[in-house]
mmCIF file of C-alpha atoms and ligand atoms in Angstrom:
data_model
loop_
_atom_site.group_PDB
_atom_site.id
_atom_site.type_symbol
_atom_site.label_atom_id
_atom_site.label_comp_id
_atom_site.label_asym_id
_atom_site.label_seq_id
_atom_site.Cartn_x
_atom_site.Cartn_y
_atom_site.Cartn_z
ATOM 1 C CA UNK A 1 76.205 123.113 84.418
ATOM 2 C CA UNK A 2 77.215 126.110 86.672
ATOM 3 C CA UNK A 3 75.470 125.466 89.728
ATOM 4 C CA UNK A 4 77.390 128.080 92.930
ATOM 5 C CA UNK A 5 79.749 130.666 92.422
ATOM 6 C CA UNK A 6 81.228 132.878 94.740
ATOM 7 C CA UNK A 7 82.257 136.387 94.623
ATOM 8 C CA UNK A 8 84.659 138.971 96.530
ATOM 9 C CA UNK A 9 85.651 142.132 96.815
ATOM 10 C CA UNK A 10 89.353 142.961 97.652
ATOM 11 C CA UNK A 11 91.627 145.633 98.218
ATOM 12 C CA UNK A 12 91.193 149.047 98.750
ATOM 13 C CA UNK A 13 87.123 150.088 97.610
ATOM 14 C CA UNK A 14 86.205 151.977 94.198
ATOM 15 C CA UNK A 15 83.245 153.437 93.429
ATOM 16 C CA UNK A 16 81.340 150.511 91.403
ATOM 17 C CA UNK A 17 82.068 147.658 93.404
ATOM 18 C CA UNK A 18 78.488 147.290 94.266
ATOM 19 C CA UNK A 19 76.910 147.439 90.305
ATOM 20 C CA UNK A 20 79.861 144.634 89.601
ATOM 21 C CA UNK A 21 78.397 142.154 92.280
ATOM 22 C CA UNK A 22 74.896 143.339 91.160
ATOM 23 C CA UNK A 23 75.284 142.495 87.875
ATOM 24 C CA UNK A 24 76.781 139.269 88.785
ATOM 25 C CA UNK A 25 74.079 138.306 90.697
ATOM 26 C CA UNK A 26 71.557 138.983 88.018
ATOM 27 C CA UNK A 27 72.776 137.605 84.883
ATOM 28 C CA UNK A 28 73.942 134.309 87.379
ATOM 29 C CA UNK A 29 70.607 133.739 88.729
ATOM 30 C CA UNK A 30 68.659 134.873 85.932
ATOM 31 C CA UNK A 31 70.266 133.698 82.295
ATOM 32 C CA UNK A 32 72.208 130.671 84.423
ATOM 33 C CA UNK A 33 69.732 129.412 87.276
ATOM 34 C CA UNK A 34 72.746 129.613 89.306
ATOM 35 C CA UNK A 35 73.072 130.562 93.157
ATOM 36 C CA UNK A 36 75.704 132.973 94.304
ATOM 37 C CA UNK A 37 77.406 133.355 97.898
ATOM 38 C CA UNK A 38 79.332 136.487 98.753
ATOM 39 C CA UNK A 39 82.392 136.295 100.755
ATOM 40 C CA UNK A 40 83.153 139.070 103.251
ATOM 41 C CA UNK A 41 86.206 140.919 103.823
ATOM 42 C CA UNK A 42 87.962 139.769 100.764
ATOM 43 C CA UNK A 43 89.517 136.396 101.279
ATOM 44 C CA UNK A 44 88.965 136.496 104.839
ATOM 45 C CA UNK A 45 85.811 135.404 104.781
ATOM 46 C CA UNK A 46 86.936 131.881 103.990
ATOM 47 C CA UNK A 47 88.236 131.509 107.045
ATOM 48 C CA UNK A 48 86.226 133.851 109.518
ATOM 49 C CA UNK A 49 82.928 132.720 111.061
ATOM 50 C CA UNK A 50 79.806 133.809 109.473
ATOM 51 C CA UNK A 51 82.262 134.686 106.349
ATOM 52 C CA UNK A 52 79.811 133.287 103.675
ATOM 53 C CA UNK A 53 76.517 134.858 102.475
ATOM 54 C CA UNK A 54 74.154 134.192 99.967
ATOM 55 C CA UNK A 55 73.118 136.689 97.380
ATOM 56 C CA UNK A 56 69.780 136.255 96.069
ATOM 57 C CA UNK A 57 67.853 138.434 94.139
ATOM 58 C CA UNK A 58 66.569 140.565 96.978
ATOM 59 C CA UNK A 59 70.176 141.173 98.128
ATOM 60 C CA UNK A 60 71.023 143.070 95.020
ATOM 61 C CA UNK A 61 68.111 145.418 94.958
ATOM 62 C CA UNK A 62 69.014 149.107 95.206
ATOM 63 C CA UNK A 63 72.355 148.328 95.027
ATOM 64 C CA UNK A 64 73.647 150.138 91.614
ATOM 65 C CA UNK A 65 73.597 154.196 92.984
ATOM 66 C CA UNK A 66 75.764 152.817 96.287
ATOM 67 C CA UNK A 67 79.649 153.785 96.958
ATOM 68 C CA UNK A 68 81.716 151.105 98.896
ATOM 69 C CA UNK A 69 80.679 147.213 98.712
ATOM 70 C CA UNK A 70 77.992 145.325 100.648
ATOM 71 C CA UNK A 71 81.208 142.587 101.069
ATOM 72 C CA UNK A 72 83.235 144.778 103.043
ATOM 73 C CA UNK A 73 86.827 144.366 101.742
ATOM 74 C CA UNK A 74 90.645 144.331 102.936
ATOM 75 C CA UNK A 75 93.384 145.459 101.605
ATOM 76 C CA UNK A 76 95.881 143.380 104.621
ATOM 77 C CA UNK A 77 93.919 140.109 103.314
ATOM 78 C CA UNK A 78 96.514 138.467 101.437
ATOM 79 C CA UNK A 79 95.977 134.343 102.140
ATOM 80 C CA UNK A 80 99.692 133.511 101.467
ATOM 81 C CA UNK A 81 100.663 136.342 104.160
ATOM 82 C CA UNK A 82 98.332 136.432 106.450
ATOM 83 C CA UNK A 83 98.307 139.009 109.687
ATOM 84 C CA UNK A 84 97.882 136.781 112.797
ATOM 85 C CA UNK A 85 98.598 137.194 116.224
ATOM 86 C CA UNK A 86 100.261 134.510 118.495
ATOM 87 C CA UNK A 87 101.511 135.147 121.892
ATOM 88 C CA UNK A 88 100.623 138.647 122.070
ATOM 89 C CA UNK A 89 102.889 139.166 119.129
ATOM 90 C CA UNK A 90 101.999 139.934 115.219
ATOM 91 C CA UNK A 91 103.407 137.742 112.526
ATOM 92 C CA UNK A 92 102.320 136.352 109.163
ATOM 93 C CA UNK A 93 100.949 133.034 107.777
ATOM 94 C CA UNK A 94 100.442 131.244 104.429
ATOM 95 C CA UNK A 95 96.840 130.080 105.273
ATOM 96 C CA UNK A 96 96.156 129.833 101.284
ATOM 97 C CA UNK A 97 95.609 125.683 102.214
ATOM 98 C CA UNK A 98 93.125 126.495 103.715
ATOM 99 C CA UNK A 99 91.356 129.164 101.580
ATOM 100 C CA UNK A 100 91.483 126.231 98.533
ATOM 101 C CA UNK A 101 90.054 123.656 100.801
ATOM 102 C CA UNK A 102 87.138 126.659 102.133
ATOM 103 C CA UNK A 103 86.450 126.444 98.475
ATOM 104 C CA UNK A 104 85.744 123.280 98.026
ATOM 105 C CA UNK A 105 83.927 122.321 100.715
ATOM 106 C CA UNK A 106 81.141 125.236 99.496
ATOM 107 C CA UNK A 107 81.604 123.347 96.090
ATOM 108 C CA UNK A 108 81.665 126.517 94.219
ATOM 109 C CA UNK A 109 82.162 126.078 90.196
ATOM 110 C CA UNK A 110 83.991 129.315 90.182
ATOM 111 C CA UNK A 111 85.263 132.284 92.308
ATOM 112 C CA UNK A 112 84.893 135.946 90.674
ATOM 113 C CA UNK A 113 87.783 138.188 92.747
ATOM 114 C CA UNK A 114 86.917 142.081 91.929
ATOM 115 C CA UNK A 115 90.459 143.814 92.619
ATOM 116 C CA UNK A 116 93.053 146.103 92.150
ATOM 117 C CA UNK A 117 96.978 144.702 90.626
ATOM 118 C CA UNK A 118 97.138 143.489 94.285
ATOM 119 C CA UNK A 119 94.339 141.200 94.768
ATOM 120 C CA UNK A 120 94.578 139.837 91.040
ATOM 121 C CA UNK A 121 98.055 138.737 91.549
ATOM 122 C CA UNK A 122 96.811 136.660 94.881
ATOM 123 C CA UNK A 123 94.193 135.189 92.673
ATOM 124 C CA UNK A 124 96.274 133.866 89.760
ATOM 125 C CA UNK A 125 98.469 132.202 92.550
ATOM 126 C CA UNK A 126 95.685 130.464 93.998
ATOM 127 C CA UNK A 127 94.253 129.672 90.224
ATOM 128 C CA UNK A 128 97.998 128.177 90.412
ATOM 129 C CA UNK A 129 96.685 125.611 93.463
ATOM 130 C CA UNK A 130 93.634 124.655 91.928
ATOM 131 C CA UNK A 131 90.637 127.247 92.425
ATOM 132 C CA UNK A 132 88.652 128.417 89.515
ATOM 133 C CA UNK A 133 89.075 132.109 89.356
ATOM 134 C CA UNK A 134 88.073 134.914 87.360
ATOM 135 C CA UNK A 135 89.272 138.612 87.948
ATOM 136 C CA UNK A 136 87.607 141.770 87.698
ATOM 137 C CA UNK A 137 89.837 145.038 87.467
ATOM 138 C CA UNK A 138 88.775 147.520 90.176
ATOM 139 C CA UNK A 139 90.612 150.690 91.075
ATOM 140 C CA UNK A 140 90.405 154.670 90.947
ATOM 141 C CA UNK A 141 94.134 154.580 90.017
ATOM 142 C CA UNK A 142 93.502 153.117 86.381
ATOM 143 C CA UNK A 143 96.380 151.249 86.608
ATOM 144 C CA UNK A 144 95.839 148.010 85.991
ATOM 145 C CA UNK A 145 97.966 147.291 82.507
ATOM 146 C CA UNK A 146 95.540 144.393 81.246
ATOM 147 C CA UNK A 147 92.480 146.954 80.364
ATOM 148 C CA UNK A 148 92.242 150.237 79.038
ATOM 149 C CA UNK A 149 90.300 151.534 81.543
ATOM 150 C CA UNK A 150 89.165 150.225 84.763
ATOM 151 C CA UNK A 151 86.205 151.112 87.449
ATOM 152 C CA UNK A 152 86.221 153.513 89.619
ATOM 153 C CA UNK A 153 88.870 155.979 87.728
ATOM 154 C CA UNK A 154 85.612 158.000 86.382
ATOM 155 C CA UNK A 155 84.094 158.795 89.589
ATOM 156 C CA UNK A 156 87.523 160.037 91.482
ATOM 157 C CA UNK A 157 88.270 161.840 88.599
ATOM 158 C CA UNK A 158 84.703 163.990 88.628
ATOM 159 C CA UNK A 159 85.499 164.112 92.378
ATOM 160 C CA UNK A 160 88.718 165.165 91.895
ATOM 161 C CA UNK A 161 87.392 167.472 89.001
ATOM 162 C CA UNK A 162 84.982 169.366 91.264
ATOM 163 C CA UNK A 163 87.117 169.756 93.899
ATOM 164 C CA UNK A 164 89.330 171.745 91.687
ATOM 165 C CA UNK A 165 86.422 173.687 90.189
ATOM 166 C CA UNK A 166 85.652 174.801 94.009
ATOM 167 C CA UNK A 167 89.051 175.619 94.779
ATOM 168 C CA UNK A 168 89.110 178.208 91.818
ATOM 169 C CA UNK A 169 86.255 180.360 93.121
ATOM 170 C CA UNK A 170 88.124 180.818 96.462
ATOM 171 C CA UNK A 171 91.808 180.764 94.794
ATOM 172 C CA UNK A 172 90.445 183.755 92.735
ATOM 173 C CA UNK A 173 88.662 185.440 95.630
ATOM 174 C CA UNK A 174 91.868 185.910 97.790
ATOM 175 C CA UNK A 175 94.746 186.326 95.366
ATOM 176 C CA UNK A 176 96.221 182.819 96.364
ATOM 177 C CA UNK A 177 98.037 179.430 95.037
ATOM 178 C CA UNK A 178 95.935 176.045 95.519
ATOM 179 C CA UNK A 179 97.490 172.843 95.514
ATOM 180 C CA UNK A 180 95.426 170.121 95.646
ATOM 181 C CA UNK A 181 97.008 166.819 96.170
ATOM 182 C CA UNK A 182 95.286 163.547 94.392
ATOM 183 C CA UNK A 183 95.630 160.060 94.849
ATOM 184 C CA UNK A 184 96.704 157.697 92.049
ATOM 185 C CA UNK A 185 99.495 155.945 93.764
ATOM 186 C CA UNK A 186 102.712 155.190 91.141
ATOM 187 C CA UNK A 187 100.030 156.660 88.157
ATOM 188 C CA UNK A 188 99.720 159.994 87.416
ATOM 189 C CA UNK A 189 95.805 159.412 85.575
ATOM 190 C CA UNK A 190 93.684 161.033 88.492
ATOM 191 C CA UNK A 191 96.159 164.233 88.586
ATOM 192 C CA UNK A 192 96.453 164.697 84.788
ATOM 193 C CA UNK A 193 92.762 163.974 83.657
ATOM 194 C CA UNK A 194 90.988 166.355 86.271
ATOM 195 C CA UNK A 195 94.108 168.815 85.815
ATOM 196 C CA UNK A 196 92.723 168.822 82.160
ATOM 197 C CA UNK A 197 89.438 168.759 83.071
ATOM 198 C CA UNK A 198 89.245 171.121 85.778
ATOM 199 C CA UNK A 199 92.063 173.395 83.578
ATOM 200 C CA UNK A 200 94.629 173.452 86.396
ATOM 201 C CA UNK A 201 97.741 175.451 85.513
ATOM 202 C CA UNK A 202 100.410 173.348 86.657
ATOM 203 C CA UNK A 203 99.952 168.974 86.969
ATOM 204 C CA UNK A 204 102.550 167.248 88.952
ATOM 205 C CA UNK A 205 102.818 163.526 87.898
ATOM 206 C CA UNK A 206 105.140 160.960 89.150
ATOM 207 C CA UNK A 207 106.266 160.020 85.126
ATOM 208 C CA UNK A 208 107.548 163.575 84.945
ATOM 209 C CA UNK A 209 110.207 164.609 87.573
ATOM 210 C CA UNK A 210 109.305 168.222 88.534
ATOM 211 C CA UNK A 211 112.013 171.021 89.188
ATOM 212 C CA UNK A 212 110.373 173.231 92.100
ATOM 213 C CA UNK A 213 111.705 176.312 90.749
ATOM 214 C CA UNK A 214 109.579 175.822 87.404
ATOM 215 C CA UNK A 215 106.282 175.243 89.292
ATOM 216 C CA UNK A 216 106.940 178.754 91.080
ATOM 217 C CA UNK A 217 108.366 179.958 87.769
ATOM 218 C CA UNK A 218 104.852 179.447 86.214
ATOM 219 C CA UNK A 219 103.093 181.060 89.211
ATOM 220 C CA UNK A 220 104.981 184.391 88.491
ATOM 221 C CA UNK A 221 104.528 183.981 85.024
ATOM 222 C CA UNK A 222 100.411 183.978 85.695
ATOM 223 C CA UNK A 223 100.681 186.817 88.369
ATOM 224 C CA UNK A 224 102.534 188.899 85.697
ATOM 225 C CA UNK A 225 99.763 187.939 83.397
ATOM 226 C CA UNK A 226 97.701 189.722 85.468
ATOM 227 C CA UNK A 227 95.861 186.485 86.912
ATOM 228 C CA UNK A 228 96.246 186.822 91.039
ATOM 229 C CA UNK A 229 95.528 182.807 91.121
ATOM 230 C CA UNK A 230 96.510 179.502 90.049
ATOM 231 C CA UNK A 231 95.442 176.380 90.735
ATOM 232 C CA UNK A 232 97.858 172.800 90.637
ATOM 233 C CA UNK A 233 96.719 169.386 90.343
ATOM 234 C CA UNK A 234 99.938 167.380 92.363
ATOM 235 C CA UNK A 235 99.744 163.715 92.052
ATOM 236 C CA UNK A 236 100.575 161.846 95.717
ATOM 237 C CA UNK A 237 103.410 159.998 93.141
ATOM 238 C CA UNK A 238 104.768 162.874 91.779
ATOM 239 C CA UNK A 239 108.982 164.022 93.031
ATOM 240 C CA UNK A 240 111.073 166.298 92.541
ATOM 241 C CA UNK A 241 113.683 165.953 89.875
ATOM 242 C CA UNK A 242 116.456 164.223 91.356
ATOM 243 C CA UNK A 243 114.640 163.354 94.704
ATOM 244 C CA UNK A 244 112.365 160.857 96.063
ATOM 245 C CA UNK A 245 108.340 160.311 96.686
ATOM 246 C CA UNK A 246 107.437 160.981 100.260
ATOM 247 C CA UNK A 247 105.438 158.621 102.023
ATOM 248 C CA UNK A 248 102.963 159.613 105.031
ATOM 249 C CA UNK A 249 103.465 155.568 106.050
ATOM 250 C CA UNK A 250 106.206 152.997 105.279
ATOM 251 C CA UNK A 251 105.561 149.359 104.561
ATOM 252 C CA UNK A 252 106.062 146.030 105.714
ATOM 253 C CA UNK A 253 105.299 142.757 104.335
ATOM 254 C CA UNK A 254 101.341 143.173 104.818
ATOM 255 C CA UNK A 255 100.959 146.999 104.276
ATOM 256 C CA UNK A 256 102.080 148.765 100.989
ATOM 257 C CA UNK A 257 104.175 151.778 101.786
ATOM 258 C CA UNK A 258 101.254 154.832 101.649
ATOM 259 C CA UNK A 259 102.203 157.999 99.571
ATOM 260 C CA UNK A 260 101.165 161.479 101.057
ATOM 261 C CA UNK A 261 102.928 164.779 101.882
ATOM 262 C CA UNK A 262 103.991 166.047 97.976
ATOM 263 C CA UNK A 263 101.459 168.424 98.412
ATOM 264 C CA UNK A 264 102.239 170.330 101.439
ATOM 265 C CA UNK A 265 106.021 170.066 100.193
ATOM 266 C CA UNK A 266 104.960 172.106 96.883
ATOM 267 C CA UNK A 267 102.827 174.207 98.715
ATOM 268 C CA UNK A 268 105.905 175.314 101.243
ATOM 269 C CA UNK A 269 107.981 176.184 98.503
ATOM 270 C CA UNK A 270 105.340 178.396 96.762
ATOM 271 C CA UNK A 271 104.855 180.249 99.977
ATOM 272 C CA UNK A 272 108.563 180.366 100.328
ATOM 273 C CA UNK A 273 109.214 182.314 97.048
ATOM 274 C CA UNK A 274 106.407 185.044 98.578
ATOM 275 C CA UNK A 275 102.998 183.534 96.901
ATOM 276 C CA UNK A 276 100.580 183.089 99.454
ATOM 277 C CA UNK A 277 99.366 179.190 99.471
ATOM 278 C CA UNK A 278 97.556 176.588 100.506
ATOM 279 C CA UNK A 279 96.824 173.425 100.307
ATOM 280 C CA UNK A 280 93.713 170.426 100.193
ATOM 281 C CA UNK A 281 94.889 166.701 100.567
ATOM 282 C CA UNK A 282 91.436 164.985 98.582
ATOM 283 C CA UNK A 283 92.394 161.579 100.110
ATOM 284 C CA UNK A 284 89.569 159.409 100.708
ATOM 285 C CA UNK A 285 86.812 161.434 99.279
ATOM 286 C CA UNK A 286 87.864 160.557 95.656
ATOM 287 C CA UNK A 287 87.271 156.693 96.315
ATOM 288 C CA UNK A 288 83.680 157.569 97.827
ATOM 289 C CA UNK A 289 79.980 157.591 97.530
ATOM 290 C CA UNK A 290 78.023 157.362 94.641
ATOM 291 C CA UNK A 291 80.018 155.706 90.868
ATOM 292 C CA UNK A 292 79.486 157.971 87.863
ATOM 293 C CA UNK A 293 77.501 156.810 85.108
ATOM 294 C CA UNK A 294 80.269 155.456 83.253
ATOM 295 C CA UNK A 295 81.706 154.023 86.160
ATOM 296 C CA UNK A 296 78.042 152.430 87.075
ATOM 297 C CA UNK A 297 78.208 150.825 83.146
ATOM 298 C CA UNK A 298 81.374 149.437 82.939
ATOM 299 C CA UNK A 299 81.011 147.634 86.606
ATOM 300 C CA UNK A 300 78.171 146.326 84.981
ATOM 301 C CA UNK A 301 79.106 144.868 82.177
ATOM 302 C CA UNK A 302 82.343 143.660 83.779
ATOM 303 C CA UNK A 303 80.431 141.754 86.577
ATOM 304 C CA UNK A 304 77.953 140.163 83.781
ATOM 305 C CA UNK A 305 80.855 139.066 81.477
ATOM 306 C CA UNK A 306 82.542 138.122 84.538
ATOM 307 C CA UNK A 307 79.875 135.111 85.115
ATOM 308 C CA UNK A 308 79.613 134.355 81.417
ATOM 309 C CA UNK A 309 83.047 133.385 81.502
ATOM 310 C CA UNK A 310 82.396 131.123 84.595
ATOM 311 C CA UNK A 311 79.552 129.562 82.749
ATOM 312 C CA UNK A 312 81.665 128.717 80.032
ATOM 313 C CA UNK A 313 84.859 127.426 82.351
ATOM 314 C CA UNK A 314 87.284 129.477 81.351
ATOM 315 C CA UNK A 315 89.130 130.351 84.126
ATOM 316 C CA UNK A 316 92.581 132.429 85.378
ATOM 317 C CA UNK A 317 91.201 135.358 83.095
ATOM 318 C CA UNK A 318 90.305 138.737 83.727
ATOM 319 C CA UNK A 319 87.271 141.057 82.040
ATOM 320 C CA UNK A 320 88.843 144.034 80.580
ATOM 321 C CA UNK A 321 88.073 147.059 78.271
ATOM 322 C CA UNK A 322 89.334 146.536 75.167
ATOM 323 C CA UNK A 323 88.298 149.022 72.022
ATOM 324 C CA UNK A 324 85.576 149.786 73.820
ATOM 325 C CA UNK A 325 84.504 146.449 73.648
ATOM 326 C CA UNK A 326 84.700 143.790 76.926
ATOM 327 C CA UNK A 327 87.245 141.122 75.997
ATOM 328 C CA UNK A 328 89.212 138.915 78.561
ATOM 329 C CA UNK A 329 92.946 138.303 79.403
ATOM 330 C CA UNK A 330 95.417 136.099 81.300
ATOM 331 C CA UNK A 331 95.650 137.155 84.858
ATOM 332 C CA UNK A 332 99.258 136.723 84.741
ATOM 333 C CA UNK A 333 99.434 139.060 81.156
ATOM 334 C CA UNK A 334 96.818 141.525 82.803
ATOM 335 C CA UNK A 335 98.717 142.304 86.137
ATOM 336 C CA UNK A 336 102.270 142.079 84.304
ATOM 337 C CA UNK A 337 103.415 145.407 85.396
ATOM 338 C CA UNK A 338 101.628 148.541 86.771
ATOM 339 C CA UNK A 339 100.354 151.143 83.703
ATOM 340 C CA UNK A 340 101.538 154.418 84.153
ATOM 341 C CA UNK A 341 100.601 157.942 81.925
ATOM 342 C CA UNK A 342 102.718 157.620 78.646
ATOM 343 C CA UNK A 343 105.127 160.922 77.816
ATOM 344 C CA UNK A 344 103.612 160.895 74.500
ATOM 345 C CA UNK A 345 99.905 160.662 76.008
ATOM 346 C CA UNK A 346 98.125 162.969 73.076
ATOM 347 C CA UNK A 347 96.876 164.444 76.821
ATOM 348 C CA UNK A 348 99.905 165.555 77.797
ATOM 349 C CA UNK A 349 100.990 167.285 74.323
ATOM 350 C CA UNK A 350 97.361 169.159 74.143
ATOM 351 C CA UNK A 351 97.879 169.966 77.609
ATOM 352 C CA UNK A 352 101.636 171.641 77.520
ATOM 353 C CA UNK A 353 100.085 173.547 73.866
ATOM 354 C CA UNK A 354 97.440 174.982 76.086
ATOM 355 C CA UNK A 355 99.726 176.672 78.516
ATOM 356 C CA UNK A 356 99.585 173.717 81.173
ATOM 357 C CA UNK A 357 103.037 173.594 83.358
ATOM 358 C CA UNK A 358 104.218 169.970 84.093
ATOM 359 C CA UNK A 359 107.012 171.626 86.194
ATOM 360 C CA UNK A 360 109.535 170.242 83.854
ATOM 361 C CA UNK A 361 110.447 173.239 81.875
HETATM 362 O O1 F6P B 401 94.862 152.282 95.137
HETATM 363 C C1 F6P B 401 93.847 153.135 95.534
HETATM 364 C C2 F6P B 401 94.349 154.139 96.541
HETATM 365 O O2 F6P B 401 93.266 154.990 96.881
HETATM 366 C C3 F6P B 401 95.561 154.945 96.114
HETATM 367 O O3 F6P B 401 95.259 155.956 95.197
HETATM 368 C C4 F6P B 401 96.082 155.416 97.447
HETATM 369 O O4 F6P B 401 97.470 155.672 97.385
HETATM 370 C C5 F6P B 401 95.797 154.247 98.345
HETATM 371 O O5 F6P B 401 94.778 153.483 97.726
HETATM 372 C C6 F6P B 401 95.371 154.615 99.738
HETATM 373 O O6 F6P B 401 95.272 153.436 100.472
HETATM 374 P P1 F6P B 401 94.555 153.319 101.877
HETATM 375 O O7 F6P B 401 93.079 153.195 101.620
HETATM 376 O O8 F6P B 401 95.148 152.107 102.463
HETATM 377 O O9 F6P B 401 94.860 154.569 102.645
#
């Protein structure tokens, strides 16, 4: 019998994060007579003061409309390298020891770890030392490889979506090229669905090396069309042909290295060759506020299968969409390598018929 489980929230936040530990909540208490404790921060919480918190019924309530997660998260939390400071200086620790024995002691019959590739790697390693973990795949990048689809992706893509519808109405207004650079990290998903979606004329994504002179190339073309405007959708991934990604931050061995500045390097060149430009950096906006509908389903059904899976002690597994239908998968299979936008995407074909410049051509 399932008695305590406990349930986190790493890495960086997606829209949905709350539904997932609502649900959780719910169908534990309710179908399983089982309590729940939160842990704060991520896996910090094991080891920080006043790191544990139950979630009871009234915890949950209002909780399915809200952006972020009531857990707080962190995406510098890993156990095994841990950011400490001793002697005034910074270094890191394996303090995963003691996150298995925190686990214990609260005698919890499983641990459900909501994350992106990051965070789901750190929890097959400490299924590895003992703890009973299940994963849930969280992340606006949609590139986790063990689902089809994961939370979060929907909302920053209607985000992303209306930003580009906005930046139409004033593109068209003054005679001008708008860039708009979207997250997605190493995944070009964000870019090329709300490219589609918001009918950009040019999407930059980092599967398809760009030549600069073909992204101007089809800003002529349109201004010889007669249309004074166009609009591109530039993934943070996305290089040049022949170059590199730029970063806005490098990394060490806590931080990932941080993409950012593709944008304003696309935007230069445009002006360069005479087309008046500008350019919108979305950033954090696309991971906030309120999950989509889809978005507020999926989290749902992912945190409820989530604790089904507990009850029935199967462990080192993750929820994922499968078909359309919610299936589970090894941690290890379902974080194997990082999904990326497939050349032969039926997205990507409909998109270059329709006119759509992927700066390749
Ligand atoms: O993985 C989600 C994501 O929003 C990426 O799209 C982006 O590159 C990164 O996180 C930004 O990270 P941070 O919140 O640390 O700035």
């Amino acid at each position: 019998m399932m008695k305590r489980i406990g349930i986190l929230t790493g890495g960086g936040d997606a829209p949905g994060l709350n539904a997932v530990i609502r649900a959780a909540v719910k169908t534990a208490v309710l179908e399983h007579d089982c309590e729940v404790l939160g842990i704060r921060d991520g896996f910090d919480g094991f080891i920080d003061e006043q790191g544990i918190v139950p979630l009871g019924m009234q915890a949950v309530r209002g909780l399915l409309p809200r952006g972020g997660t009531i857990l707080g998260t962190a995406n510098r939390g890993n156990p095994f390298a841990r950011l400490v400071k001793r002697d005034g200086k910074q270094e890191t620790v394996d303090v995963s020891d003691e996150i298995v024995k925190g686990i214990e002691k609260l005698k919890m019959d499983a641990l459900l770890v909501v994350g992106g590739d990051g965070t789901l790697h750190i929890a097959h390693h400490l299924y590895e030392k003992g703890v009973p973990i299940i994963g849930v795949p969280k992340t606006i990048d949609n590139d986790i490889c063990g689902t089809e689809v994961t939370f979060g992706f929907d909302t920053a893509l209607n985000i992303a979506m209306d930003a580009i519808d906005r930046l139409h109405t004033t593109a068209e207004a003054h005679h001008r090229a708008m860039v708009l650079e979207l997250m997605g990290r190493n995944a070009g998903f964000i870019a090329l669905h709300a490219g589609m979606a918001g009918g950009t004329d040019v999407i930059l994504i980092p599967e398809i090396p760009f030549k600069f002179e073909s992204v101007v190339a089809k800003v002529q073309e349109r201004v010889e069309l007669g249309y004074k405007f166009s609009i591109l959708a530039v993934s943070e991934g996305a290089k040049p042909l022949g170059g590199e990604q730029i970063y806005s931050r490098e990394g060490n061995e806590v931080y990932v290295p941080r993409l950012g500045g593709i944008g304003h390097a696309v935007g230069e060149y445009i002006q360069s060759q005479g087309f008046e430009t500008r350019v919108t950096v979305l950033g954090h906006i696309q991971r906030g506020g309120t999950p989509t509908a889809f978005d507020r389903i999926l989290a749902s059904r992912y945190g409820a299968a989530a604790v089904r899976l507990a009850a029935k002690g199967i462990f080192d597994r993750m929820v994922r969409l499968q078909s359309g239908k919610v299936t589970d998968i090894s941690l290890e299979e379902a974080t194997a390598y990082t999904k990326q936008v497939q050349l032969d995407d039926d997205l990507i074909i409909s998109a270059r018929g329709m006119g759509i410049s992927f700066g390749d051509e």
